[in-house]
mmCIF file with all atom_site columns, C-alpha atoms in Angstrom:
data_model
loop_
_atom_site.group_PDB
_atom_site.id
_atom_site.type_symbol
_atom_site.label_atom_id
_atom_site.label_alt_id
_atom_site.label_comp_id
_atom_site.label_asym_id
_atom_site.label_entity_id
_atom_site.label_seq_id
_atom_site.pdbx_PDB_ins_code
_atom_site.Cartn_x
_atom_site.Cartn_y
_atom_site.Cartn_z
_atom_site.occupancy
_atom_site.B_iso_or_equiv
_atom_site.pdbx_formal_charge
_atom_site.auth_seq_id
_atom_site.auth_comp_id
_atom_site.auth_asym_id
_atom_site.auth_atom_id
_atom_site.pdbx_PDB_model_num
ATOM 1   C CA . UNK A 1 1   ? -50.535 142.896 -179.013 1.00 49.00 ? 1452 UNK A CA 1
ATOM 2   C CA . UNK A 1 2   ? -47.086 141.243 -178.854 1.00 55.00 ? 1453 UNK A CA 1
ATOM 3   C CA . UNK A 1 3   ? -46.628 137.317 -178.368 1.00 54.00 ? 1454 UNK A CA 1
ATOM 4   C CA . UNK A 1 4   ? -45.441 136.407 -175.463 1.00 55.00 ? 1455 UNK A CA 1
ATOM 5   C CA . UNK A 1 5   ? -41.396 135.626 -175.571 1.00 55.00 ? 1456 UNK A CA 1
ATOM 6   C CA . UNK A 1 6   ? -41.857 132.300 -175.549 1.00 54.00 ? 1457 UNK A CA 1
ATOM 7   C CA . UNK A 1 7   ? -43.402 131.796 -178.471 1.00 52.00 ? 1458 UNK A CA 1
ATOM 8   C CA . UNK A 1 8   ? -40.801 133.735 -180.057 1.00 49.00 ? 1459 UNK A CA 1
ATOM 9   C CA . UNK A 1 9   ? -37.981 131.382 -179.042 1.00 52.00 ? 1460 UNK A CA 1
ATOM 10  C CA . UNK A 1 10  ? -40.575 128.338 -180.084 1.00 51.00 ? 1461 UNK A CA 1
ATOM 11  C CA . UNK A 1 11  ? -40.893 129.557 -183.355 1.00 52.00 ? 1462 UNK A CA 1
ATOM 12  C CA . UNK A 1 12  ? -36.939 130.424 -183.464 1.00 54.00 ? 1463 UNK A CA 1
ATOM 13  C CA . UNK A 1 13  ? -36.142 126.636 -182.425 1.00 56.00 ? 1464 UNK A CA 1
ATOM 14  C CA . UNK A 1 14  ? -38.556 125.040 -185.184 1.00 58.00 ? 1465 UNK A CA 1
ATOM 15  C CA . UNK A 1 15  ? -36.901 126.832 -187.890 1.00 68.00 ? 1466 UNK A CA 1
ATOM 16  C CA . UNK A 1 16  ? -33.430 125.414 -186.477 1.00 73.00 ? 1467 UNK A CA 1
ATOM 17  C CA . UNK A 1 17  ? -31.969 122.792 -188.569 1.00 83.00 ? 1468 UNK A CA 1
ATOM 18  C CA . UNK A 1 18  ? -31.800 119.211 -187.277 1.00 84.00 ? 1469 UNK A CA 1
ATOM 19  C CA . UNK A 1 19  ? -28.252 118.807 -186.966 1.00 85.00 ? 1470 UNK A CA 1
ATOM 20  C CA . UNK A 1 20  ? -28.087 121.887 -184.591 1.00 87.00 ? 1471 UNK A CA 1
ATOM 21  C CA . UNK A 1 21  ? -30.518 120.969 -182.328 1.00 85.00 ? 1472 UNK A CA 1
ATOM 22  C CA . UNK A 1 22  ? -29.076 117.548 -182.315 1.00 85.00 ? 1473 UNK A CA 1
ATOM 23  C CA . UNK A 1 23  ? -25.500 119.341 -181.763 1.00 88.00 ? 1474 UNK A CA 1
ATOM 24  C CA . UNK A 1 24  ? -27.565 121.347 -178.693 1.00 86.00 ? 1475 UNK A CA 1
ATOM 25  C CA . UNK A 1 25  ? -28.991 117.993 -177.357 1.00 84.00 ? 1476 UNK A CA 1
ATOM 26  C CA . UNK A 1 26  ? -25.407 116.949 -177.656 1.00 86.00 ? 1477 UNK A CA 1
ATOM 27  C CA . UNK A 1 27  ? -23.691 119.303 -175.194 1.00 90.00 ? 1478 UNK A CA 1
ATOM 28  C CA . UNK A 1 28  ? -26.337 119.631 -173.007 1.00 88.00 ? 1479 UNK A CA 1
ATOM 29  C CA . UNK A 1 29  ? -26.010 115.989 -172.498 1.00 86.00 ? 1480 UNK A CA 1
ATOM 30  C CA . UNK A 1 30  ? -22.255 116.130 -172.133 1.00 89.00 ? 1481 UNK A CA 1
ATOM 31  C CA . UNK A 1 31  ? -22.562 119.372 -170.141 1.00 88.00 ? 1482 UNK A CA 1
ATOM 32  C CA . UNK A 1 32  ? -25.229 116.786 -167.666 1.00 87.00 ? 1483 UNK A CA 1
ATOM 33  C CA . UNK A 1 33  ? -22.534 113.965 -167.586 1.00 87.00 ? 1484 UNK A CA 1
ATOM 34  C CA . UNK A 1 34  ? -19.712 116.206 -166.340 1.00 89.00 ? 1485 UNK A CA 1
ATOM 35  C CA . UNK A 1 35  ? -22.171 117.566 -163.966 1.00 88.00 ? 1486 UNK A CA 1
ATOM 36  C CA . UNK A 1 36  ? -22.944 114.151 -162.662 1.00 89.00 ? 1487 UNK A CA 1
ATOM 37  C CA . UNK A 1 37  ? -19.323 113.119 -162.640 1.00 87.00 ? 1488 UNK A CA 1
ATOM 38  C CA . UNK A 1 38  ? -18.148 116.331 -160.672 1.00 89.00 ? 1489 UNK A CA 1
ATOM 39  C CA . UNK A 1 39  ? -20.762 115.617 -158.326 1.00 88.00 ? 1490 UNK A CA 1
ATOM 40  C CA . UNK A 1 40  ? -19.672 111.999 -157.777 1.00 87.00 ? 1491 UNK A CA 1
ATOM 41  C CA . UNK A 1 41  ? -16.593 112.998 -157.397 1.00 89.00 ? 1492 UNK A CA 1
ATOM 42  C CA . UNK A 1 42  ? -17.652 115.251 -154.759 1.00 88.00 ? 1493 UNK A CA 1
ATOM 43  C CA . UNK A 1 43  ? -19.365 113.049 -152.878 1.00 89.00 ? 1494 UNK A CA 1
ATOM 44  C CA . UNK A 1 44  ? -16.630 110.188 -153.091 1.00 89.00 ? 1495 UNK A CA 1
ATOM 45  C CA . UNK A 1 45  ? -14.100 113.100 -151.676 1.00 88.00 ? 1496 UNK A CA 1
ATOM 46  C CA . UNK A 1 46  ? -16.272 113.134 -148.931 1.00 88.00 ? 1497 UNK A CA 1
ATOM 47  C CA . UNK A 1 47  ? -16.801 109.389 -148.004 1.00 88.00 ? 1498 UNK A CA 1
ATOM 48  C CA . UNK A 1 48  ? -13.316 109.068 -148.602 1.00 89.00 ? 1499 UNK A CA 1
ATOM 49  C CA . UNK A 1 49  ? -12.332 111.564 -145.807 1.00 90.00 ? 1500 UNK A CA 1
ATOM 50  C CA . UNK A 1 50  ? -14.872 109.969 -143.971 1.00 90.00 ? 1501 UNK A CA 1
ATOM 51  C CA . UNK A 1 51  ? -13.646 106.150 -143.941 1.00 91.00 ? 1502 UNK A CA 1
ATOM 52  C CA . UNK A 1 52  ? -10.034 107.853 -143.351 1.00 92.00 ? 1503 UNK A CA 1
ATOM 53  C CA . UNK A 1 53  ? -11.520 109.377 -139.892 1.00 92.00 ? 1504 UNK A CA 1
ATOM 54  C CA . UNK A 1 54  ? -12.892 105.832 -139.088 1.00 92.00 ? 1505 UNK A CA 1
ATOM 55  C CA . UNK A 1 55  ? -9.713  103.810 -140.390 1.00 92.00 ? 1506 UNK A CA 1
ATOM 56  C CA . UNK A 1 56  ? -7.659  106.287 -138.137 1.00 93.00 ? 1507 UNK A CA 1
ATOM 57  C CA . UNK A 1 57  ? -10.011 105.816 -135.014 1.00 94.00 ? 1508 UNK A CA 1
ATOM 58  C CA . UNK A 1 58  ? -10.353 102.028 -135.687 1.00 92.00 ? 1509 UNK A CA 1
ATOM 59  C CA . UNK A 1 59  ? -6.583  101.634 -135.660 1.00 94.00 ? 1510 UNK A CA 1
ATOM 60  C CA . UNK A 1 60  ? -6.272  104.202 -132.135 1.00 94.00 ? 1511 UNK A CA 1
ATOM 61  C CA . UNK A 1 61  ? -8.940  101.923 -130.946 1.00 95.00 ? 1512 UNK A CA 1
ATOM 62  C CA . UNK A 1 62  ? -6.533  98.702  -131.513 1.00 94.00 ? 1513 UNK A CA 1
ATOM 63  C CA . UNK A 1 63  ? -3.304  100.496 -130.365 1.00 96.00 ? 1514 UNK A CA 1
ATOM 64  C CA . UNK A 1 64  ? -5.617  101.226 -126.944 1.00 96.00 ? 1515 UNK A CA 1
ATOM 65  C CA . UNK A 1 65  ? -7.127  97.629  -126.640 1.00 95.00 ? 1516 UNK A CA 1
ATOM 66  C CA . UNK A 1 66  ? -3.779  96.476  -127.326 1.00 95.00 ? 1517 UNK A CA 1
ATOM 67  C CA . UNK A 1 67  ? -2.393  98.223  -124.294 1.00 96.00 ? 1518 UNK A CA 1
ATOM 68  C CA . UNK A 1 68  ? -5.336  97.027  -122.131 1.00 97.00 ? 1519 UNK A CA 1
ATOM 69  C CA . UNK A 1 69  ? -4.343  93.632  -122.937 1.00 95.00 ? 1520 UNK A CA 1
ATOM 70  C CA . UNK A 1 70  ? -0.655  94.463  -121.710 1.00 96.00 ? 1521 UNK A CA 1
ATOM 71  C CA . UNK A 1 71  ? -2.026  95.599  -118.514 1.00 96.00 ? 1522 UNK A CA 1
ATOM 72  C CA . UNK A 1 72  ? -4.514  92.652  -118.127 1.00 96.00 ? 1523 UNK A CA 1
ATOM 73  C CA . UNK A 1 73  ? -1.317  90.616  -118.431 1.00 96.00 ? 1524 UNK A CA 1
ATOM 74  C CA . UNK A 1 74  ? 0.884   92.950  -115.655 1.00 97.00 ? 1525 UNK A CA 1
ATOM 75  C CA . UNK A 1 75  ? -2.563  92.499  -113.787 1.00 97.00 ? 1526 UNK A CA 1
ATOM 76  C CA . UNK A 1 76  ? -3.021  88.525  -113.651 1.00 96.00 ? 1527 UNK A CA 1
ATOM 77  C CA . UNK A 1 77  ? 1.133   88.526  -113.158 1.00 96.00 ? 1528 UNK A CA 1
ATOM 78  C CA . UNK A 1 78  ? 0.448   90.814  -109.479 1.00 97.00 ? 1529 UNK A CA 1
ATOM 79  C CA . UNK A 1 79  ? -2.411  89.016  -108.814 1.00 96.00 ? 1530 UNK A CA 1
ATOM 80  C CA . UNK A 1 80  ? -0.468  85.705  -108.803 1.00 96.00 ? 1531 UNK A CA 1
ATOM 81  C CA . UNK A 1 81  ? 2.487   87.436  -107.144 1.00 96.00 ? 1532 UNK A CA 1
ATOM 82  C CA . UNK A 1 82  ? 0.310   87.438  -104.002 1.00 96.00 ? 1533 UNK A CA 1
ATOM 83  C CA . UNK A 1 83  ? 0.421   83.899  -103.536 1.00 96.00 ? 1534 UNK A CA 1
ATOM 84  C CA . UNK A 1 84  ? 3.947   83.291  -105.992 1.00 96.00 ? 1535 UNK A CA 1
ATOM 85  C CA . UNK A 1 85  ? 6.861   84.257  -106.377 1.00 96.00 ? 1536 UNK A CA 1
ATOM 86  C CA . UNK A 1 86  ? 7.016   86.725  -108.824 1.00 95.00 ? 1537 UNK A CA 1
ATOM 87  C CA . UNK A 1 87  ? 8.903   85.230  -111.202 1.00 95.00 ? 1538 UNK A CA 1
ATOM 88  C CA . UNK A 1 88  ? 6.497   82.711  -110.961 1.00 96.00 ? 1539 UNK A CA 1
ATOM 89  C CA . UNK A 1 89  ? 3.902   84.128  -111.365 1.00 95.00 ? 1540 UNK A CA 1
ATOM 90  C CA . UNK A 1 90  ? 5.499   85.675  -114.490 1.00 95.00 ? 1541 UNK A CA 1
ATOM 91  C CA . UNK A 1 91  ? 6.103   82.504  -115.902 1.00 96.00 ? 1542 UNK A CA 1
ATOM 92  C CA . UNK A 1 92  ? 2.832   80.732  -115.602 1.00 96.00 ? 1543 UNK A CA 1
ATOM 93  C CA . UNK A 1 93  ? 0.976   83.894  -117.153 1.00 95.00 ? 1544 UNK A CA 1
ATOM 94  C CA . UNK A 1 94  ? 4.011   83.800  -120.214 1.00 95.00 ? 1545 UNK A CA 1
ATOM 95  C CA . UNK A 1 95  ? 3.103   79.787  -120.552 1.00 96.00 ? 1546 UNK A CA 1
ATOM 96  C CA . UNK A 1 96  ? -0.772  80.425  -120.803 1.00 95.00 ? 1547 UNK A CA 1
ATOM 97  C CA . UNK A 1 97  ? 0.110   82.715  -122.935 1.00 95.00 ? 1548 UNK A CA 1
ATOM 98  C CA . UNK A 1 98  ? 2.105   81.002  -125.374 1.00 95.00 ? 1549 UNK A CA 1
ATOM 99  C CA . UNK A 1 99  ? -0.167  77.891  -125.305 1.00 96.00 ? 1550 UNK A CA 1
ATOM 100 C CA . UNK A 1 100 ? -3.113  80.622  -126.329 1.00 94.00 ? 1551 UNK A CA 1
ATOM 101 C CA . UNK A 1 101 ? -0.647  81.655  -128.986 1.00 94.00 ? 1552 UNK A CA 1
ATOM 102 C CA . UNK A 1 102 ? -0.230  78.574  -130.333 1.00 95.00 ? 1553 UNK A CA 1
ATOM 103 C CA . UNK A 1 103 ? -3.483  77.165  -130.552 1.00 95.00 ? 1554 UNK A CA 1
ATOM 104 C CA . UNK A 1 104 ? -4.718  80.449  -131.891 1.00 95.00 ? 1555 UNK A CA 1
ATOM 105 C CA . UNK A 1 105 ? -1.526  79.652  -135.046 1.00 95.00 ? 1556 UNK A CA 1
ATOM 106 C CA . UNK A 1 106 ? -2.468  76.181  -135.298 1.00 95.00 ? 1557 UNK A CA 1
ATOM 107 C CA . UNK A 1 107 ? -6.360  76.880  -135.877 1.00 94.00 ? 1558 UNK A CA 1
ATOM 108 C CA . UNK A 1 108 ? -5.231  80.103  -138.352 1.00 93.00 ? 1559 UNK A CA 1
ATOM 109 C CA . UNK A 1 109 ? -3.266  77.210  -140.194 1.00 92.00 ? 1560 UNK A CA 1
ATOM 110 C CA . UNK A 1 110 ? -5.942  75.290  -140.402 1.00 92.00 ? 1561 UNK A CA 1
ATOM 111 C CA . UNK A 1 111 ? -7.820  77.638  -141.844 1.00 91.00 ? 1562 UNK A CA 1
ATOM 112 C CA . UNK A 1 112 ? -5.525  78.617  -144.272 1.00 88.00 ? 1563 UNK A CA 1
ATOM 113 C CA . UNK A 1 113 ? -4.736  75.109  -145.600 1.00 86.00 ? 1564 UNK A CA 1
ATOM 114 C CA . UNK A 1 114 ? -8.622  74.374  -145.847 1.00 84.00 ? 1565 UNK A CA 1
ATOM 115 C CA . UNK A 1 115 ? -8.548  77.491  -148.212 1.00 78.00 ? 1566 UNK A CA 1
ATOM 116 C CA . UNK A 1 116 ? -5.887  75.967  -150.321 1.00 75.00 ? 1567 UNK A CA 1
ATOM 117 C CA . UNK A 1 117 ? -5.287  76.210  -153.652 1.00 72.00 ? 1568 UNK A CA 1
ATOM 118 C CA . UNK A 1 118 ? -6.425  80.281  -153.919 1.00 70.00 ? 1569 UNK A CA 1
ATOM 119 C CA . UNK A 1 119 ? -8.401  79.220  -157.501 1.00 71.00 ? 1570 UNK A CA 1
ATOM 120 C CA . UNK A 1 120 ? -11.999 78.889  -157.470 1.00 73.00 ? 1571 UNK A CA 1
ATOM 121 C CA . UNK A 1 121 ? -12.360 75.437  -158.029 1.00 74.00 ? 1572 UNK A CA 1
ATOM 122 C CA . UNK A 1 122 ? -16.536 75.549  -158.108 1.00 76.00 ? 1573 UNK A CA 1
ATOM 123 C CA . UNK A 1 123 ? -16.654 78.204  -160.384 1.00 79.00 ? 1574 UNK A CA 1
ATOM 124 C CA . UNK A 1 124 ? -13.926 76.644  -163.076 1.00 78.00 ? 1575 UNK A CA 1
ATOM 125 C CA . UNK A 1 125 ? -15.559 73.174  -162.608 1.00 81.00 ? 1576 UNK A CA 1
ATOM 126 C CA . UNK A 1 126 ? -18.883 75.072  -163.422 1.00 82.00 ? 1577 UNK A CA 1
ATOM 127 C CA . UNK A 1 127 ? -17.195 76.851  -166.600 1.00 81.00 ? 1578 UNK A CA 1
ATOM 128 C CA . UNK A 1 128 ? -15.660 73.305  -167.838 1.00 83.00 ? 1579 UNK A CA 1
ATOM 129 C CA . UNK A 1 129 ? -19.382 71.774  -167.383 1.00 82.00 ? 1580 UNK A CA 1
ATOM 130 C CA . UNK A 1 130 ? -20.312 74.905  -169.467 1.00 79.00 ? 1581 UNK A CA 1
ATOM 131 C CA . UNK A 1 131 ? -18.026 74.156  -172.143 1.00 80.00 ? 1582 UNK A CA 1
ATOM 132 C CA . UNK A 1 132 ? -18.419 71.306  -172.784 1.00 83.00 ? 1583 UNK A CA 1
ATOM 133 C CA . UNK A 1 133 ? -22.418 71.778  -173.233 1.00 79.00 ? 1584 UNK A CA 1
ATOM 134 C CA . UNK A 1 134 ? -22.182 74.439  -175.554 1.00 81.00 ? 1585 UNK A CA 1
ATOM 135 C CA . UNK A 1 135 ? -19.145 72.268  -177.696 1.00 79.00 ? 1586 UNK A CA 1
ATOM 136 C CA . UNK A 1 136 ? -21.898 69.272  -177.192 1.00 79.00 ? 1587 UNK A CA 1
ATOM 137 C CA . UNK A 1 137 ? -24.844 71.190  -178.752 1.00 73.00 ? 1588 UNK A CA 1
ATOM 138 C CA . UNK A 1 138 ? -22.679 72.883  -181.123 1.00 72.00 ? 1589 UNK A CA 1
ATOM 139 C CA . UNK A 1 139 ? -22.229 69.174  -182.589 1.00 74.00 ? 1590 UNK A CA 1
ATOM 140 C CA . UNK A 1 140 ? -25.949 68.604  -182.825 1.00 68.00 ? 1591 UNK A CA 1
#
C-alpha cells in the first residue's frame, strides 16, 4: 500500500533546510503583501471614481441651486413690479441683496479673525507645559 501524497510532501518539507523554508515563508509573505496592496489599490480605484461621480453631481447640484436663486431674484423683482415701478422694484431687491451680502462678509470676517493666528496655540502651550516637566524631572 502506497502513502497517501501528502505524507510524501510532509516528509519532503521536514528534510528541507531551515533557511529554505524560511526563504518560502519569505515570498509567500511578500507574494500576500502585494496581494493585499493590489487589492487596496483596487478598491481605492473604485471609491475614487466613486467620490468623482458625487463631486461632479454635488457641483451640477450648486450650478442648478445657483440658477434657482437667480430666478427667485427675477421672481421677487416681478412680483414687486406689480405694485412698482420696475426699476424699483429692481432696486429694492439689489439693496436687500447687498445688505444680505454684507452681513453675510462681515460675520465670515468675524469668523476668520476669531480663528487668527492659524498655529495651534492649545496644543504648543500643552507641548511647552510638557517640556518643561520632563527638563524639571530630568533635574531631580
Amino acid at each position: 500500500m502506497q502513502p497517501p501524497p501528502d505524507r510524501g510532501r510532509t516528509r519532503q518539507r521536514a528534510d528541507e533546510p531551515v533557511s529554505e523554508l524560511v526563504q518560502r515563508a519569505s515570498q509567500q509573505l511578500t507574494e500576500l503583501v502585494r496581494g493585499e496592496l493590489r487589492l487596496a489599490q483596487a478598491e481605492m480605484k473604485e471609491k475614487g471614481k466613486r467620490y468623482g461621480k458625487g463631486g461632479g453631481l454635488f457641483g451640477g447640484a450648486g450650478v442648478v441651486g445657483f440658477l434657482m436663486l437667480q430666478t427667485l431674484v427675477a421672481t421677487a423683482i416681478a412680483a414687486l413690479a406689480v405694485v412698482l415701478p420696475v426699476w424699483a422694484a429692481a432696486l429694492i431687491v439689489t439693496a436687500v441683496l447687498g445688505v444680505v451680502a454684507a452681513v453675510m462678509a462681515l460675520s465670515g470676517k468675524k469668523q476668520v479673525d476669531q480663528a487668527a493666528p492659524p498655529t495651534p496655540e492649545q496644543t504648543a502651550q500643552s507641548v511647552k507645559a510638557d517640556v518643561a516637566e520632563i527638563k524639571e524631572s530630568a533635574q531631580r
